[in-house]
């Protein structure tokens, strides 16, 4: 398998007032995957009358992923933000399968919504950040057992819609000029729907 990919990214920051900042970004991704594959039957698959597999193909995946962030900064110590971002994971080809239909898989596309804040406290010796988010992945890729080969292979397959909601907390404290403490925590709920 030969992969060739490139991407371009652009970001524009606009501050219409002293306390409001709007950031827009756009990413373009292009991936070409050339796949030349040949797999002979094993002793086990011969008993199941599984076929030899030969495939020589290529696929190109392209995507535009926009994003926007709105930040409110009432002073130098506090930022409150809301964010919307789209994401992309190119499709491709599985390397080990028993069923030829499981060789290719399609791209994933994601949407992320996030609200949060960052604060500097105690004369900027303590930095606290928190955010809540919702992530939706269409055409989610999940390893699934291959029906052959004793279930030893788990090729990626597009199965459904994946959703994650979560909360993240970050803390950074400067105890002394020589000693700092950082900590983070998160709570997440993941689910697969419509599949």
mmCIF file of C-alpha atoms in Angstrom:
data_model
loop_
_atom_site.group_PDB
_atom_site.id
_atom_site.type_symbol
_atom_site.label_atom_id
_atom_site.label_comp_id
_atom_site.label_asym_id
_atom_site.label_seq_id
_atom_site.Cartn_x
_atom_site.Cartn_y
_atom_site.Cartn_z
ATOM 1 C CA UNK A 1 0.000 0.000 0.000
ATOM 2 C CA UNK A 2 1.389 3.403 -1.027
ATOM 3 C CA UNK A 3 -0.032 6.549 0.538
ATOM 4 C CA UNK A 4 0.442 10.137 -0.615
ATOM 5 C CA UNK A 5 -1.225 12.910 1.342
ATOM 6 C CA UNK A 6 -1.082 16.648 1.697
ATOM 7 C CA UNK A 7 -3.077 19.267 3.512
ATOM 8 C CA UNK A 8 -3.368 23.023 3.684
ATOM 9 C CA UNK A 9 -4.543 24.993 6.701
ATOM 10 C CA UNK A 10 -5.665 28.621 6.973
ATOM 11 C CA UNK A 11 -6.650 30.583 10.071
ATOM 12 C CA UNK A 12 -8.138 34.056 10.326
ATOM 13 C CA UNK A 13 -8.383 35.903 13.664
ATOM 14 C CA UNK A 14 -10.672 38.929 13.956
ATOM 15 C CA UNK A 15 -11.056 41.105 17.062
ATOM 16 C CA UNK A 16 -14.122 43.311 16.466
ATOM 17 C CA UNK A 17 -13.838 44.692 20.019
ATOM 18 C CA UNK A 18 -11.211 44.627 22.750
ATOM 19 C CA UNK A 19 -13.020 41.773 24.526
ATOM 20 C CA UNK A 20 -14.229 39.619 21.613
ATOM 21 C CA UNK A 21 -12.094 37.438 19.355
ATOM 22 C CA UNK A 22 -13.438 35.373 16.440
ATOM 23 C CA UNK A 23 -11.207 32.710 14.897
ATOM 24 C CA UNK A 24 -12.137 31.001 11.663
ATOM 25 C CA UNK A 25 -10.113 28.161 10.221
ATOM 26 C CA UNK A 26 -10.254 25.917 7.198
ATOM 27 C CA UNK A 27 -8.301 22.753 6.384
ATOM 28 C CA UNK A 28 -8.170 20.948 3.056
ATOM 29 C CA UNK A 29 -6.941 17.337 3.025
ATOM 30 C CA UNK A 30 -6.243 15.089 0.048
ATOM 31 C CA UNK A 31 -5.042 11.494 0.374
ATOM 32 C CA UNK A 32 -4.389 9.012 -2.411
ATOM 33 C CA UNK A 33 -3.971 5.359 -1.502
ATOM 34 C CA UNK A 34 -2.675 2.819 -4.024
ATOM 35 C CA UNK A 35 -3.378 -0.757 -2.999
ATOM 36 C CA UNK A 36 -1.837 -3.842 -4.607
ATOM 37 C CA UNK A 37 -2.927 -6.878 -2.625
ATOM 38 C CA UNK A 38 -2.647 -10.639 -2.972
ATOM 39 C CA UNK A 39 -3.565 -13.136 -0.276
ATOM 40 C CA UNK A 40 -3.421 -16.910 -0.633
ATOM 41 C CA UNK A 41 -5.602 -19.295 1.285
ATOM 42 C CA UNK A 42 -4.284 -20.690 4.545
ATOM 43 C CA UNK A 43 -4.764 -24.317 5.566
ATOM 44 C CA UNK A 44 -7.748 -23.319 7.715
ATOM 45 C CA UNK A 45 -9.389 -21.144 5.039
ATOM 46 C CA UNK A 46 -8.901 -23.955 2.483
ATOM 47 C CA UNK A 47 -11.079 -26.141 4.681
ATOM 48 C CA UNK A 48 -13.736 -23.415 4.572
ATOM 49 C CA UNK A 49 -13.409 -23.092 0.790
ATOM 50 C CA UNK A 50 -12.329 -19.429 1.165
ATOM 51 C CA UNK A 51 -11.046 -17.745 -2.011
ATOM 52 C CA UNK A 52 -7.626 -16.410 -2.864
ATOM 53 C CA UNK A 53 -7.833 -12.607 -2.888
ATOM 54 C CA UNK A 54 -6.209 -10.308 -5.463
ATOM 55 C CA UNK A 55 -6.899 -6.569 -5.687
ATOM 56 C CA UNK A 56 -5.017 -3.763 -7.464
ATOM 57 C CA UNK A 57 -6.795 -0.440 -7.055
ATOM 58 C CA UNK A 58 -6.448 3.136 -5.863
ATOM 59 C CA UNK A 59 -8.705 5.596 -4.100
ATOM 60 C CA UNK A 60 -8.497 9.348 -3.491
ATOM 61 C CA UNK A 61 -10.103 10.952 -0.435
ATOM 62 C CA UNK A 62 -10.657 14.721 -0.218
ATOM 63 C CA UNK A 63 -12.201 16.882 2.483
ATOM 64 C CA UNK A 64 -12.739 20.512 3.504
ATOM 65 C CA UNK A 65 -12.911 20.892 7.310
ATOM 66 C CA UNK A 66 -14.012 24.322 8.630
ATOM 67 C CA UNK A 67 -14.036 25.564 12.197
ATOM 68 C CA UNK A 68 -14.991 28.659 14.149
ATOM 69 C CA UNK A 69 -14.224 29.791 17.701
ATOM 70 C CA UNK A 70 -15.837 32.696 19.534
ATOM 71 C CA UNK A 71 -13.896 33.908 22.578
ATOM 72 C CA UNK A 72 -14.925 36.505 25.149
ATOM 73 C CA UNK A 73 -12.083 38.031 27.207
ATOM 74 C CA UNK A 74 -13.433 40.483 29.781
ATOM 75 C CA UNK A 75 -9.902 40.882 31.175
ATOM 76 C CA UNK A 76 -6.432 39.331 30.882
ATOM 77 C CA UNK A 77 -7.264 36.642 33.449
ATOM 78 C CA UNK A 78 -10.410 35.089 31.943
ATOM 79 C CA UNK A 79 -11.381 33.663 28.545
ATOM 80 C CA UNK A 80 -14.793 32.126 27.852
ATOM 81 C CA UNK A 81 -15.131 30.335 24.530
ATOM 82 C CA UNK A 82 -17.432 28.378 22.252
ATOM 83 C CA UNK A 83 -16.114 26.293 19.369
ATOM 84 C CA UNK A 84 -17.388 24.336 16.370
ATOM 85 C CA UNK A 85 -14.940 22.227 14.329
ATOM 86 C CA UNK A 86 -15.311 19.607 11.597
ATOM 87 C CA UNK A 87 -12.804 16.770 11.259
ATOM 88 C CA UNK A 88 -11.914 14.037 8.793
ATOM 89 C CA UNK A 89 -10.205 10.655 8.714
ATOM 90 C CA UNK A 90 -9.521 9.266 5.249
ATOM 91 C CA UNK A 91 -10.779 5.883 4.194
ATOM 92 C CA UNK A 92 -8.436 3.150 3.110
ATOM 93 C CA UNK A 93 -7.805 -0.563 2.909
ATOM 94 C CA UNK A 94 -7.457 -3.291 5.526
ATOM 95 C CA UNK A 95 -4.382 -5.492 5.172
ATOM 96 C CA UNK A 96 -5.564 -8.764 6.757
ATOM 97 C CA UNK A 97 -9.043 -10.051 5.907
ATOM 98 C CA UNK A 98 -10.742 -13.305 5.016
ATOM 99 C CA UNK A 99 -13.689 -11.735 3.178
ATOM 100 C CA UNK A 100 -12.637 -9.557 0.164
ATOM 101 C CA UNK A 101 -15.614 -7.260 0.812
ATOM 102 C CA UNK A 102 -13.855 -6.114 4.011
ATOM 103 C CA UNK A 103 -10.738 -4.813 2.224
ATOM 104 C CA UNK A 104 -11.911 -1.196 1.592
ATOM 105 C CA UNK A 105 -13.453 1.170 4.123
ATOM 106 C CA UNK A 106 -14.851 4.694 3.714
ATOM 107 C CA UNK A 107 -13.874 7.954 5.388
ATOM 108 C CA UNK A 108 -15.098 9.211 8.743
ATOM 109 C CA UNK A 109 -16.361 12.772 9.186
ATOM 110 C CA UNK A 110 -16.688 14.382 12.595
ATOM 111 C CA UNK A 111 -18.346 17.431 14.145
ATOM 112 C CA UNK A 112 -17.262 18.781 17.528
ATOM 113 C CA UNK A 113 -19.067 21.366 19.670
ATOM 114 C CA UNK A 114 -17.291 22.721 22.756
ATOM 115 C CA UNK A 115 -17.912 25.318 25.501
ATOM 116 C CA UNK A 116 -15.352 26.231 28.128
ATOM 117 C CA UNK A 117 -13.215 28.737 29.962
ATOM 118 C CA UNK A 118 -9.619 29.416 30.982
ATOM 119 C CA UNK A 119 -8.825 31.481 34.068
ATOM 120 C CA UNK A 120 -5.650 32.825 35.674
ATOM 121 C CA UNK A 121 -5.953 33.111 39.460
ATOM 122 C CA UNK A 122 -3.809 34.003 42.482
ATOM 123 C CA UNK A 123 -1.690 36.578 40.674
ATOM 124 C CA UNK A 124 -1.417 34.251 37.662
ATOM 125 C CA UNK A 125 0.189 31.461 39.693
ATOM 126 C CA UNK A 126 -2.830 29.197 39.104
ATOM 127 C CA UNK A 127 -4.329 28.405 35.700
ATOM 128 C CA UNK A 128 -7.681 26.627 35.586
ATOM 129 C CA UNK A 129 -9.461 25.417 32.459
ATOM 130 C CA UNK A 130 -12.697 23.505 31.942
ATOM 131 C CA UNK A 131 -14.751 22.519 28.926
ATOM 132 C CA UNK A 132 -17.738 20.395 27.948
ATOM 133 C CA UNK A 133 -18.050 18.950 24.473
ATOM 134 C CA UNK A 134 -20.143 16.845 22.136
ATOM 135 C CA UNK A 135 -18.437 14.901 19.318
ATOM 136 C CA UNK A 136 -20.357 13.135 16.538
ATOM 137 C CA UNK A 137 -18.579 10.847 14.037
ATOM 138 C CA UNK A 138 -20.510 9.843 10.923
ATOM 139 C CA UNK A 139 -19.494 6.574 9.265
ATOM 140 C CA UNK A 140 -17.520 5.646 12.392
ATOM 141 C CA UNK A 141 -14.680 3.158 11.919
ATOM 142 C CA UNK A 142 -14.679 0.331 14.452
ATOM 143 C CA UNK A 143 -12.597 -2.884 14.414
ATOM 144 C CA UNK A 144 -15.001 -5.759 13.734
ATOM 145 C CA UNK A 145 -14.257 -9.503 13.768
ATOM 146 C CA UNK A 146 -13.676 -11.069 10.371
ATOM 147 C CA UNK A 147 -16.058 -14.032 9.994
ATOM 148 C CA UNK A 148 -13.228 -16.318 8.865
ATOM 149 C CA UNK A 149 -9.804 -17.325 10.161
ATOM 150 C CA UNK A 150 -11.146 -18.243 13.612
ATOM 151 C CA UNK A 151 -11.998 -14.586 14.264
ATOM 152 C CA UNK A 152 -8.308 -13.637 14.557
ATOM 153 C CA UNK A 153 -8.552 -10.558 12.321
ATOM 154 C CA UNK A 154 -10.349 -7.345 13.276
ATOM 155 C CA UNK A 155 -10.472 -5.136 10.158
ATOM 156 C CA UNK A 156 -11.836 -1.596 10.364
ATOM 157 C CA UNK A 157 -15.416 -1.255 9.170
ATOM 158 C CA UNK A 158 -17.770 1.717 8.875
ATOM 159 C CA UNK A 159 -20.530 0.713 11.239
ATOM 160 C CA UNK A 160 -22.657 3.632 12.345
ATOM 161 C CA UNK A 161 -22.651 6.970 14.117
ATOM 162 C CA UNK A 162 -20.303 7.390 17.078
ATOM 163 C CA UNK A 163 -21.100 9.959 19.751
ATOM 164 C CA UNK A 164 -19.031 11.176 22.691
ATOM 165 C CA UNK A 165 -20.013 13.702 25.328
ATOM 166 C CA UNK A 166 -17.498 14.776 27.899
ATOM 167 C CA UNK A 167 -16.106 17.131 30.480
ATOM 168 C CA UNK A 168 -12.414 18.009 30.818
ATOM 169 C CA UNK A 169 -10.611 19.908 33.584
ATOM 170 C CA UNK A 170 -7.026 21.218 33.524
ATOM 171 C CA UNK A 171 -5.040 22.741 36.364
ATOM 172 C CA UNK A 172 -1.549 24.244 36.348
ATOM 173 C CA UNK A 173 -0.061 25.748 39.499
ATOM 174 C CA UNK A 174 3.282 27.450 39.979
ATOM 175 C CA UNK A 175 4.114 26.516 43.585
ATOM 176 C CA UNK A 176 7.509 28.255 43.573
ATOM 177 C CA UNK A 177 9.704 29.628 40.816
ATOM 178 C CA UNK A 178 11.336 26.170 40.578
ATOM 179 C CA UNK A 179 8.317 23.918 41.190
ATOM 180 C CA UNK A 180 5.128 23.561 39.121
ATOM 181 C CA UNK A 181 2.190 21.182 39.369
ATOM 182 C CA UNK A 182 -0.108 20.175 36.519
ATOM 183 C CA UNK A 183 -3.149 17.930 36.613
ATOM 184 C CA UNK A 184 -6.002 17.056 34.302
ATOM 185 C CA UNK A 185 -9.131 14.947 34.507
ATOM 186 C CA UNK A 186 -11.926 13.991 32.175
ATOM 187 C CA UNK A 187 -15.229 12.168 32.144
ATOM 188 C CA UNK A 188 -16.618 10.756 28.903
ATOM 189 C CA UNK A 189 -19.668 8.888 27.647
ATOM 190 C CA UNK A 190 -19.276 7.033 24.341
ATOM 191 C CA UNK A 191 -21.971 5.363 22.272
ATOM 192 C CA UNK A 192 -22.538 3.819 18.849
ATOM 193 C CA UNK A 193 -25.978 4.504 17.360
ATOM 194 C CA UNK A 194 -27.832 3.494 14.211
ATOM 195 C CA UNK A 195 -25.724 0.383 13.742
#
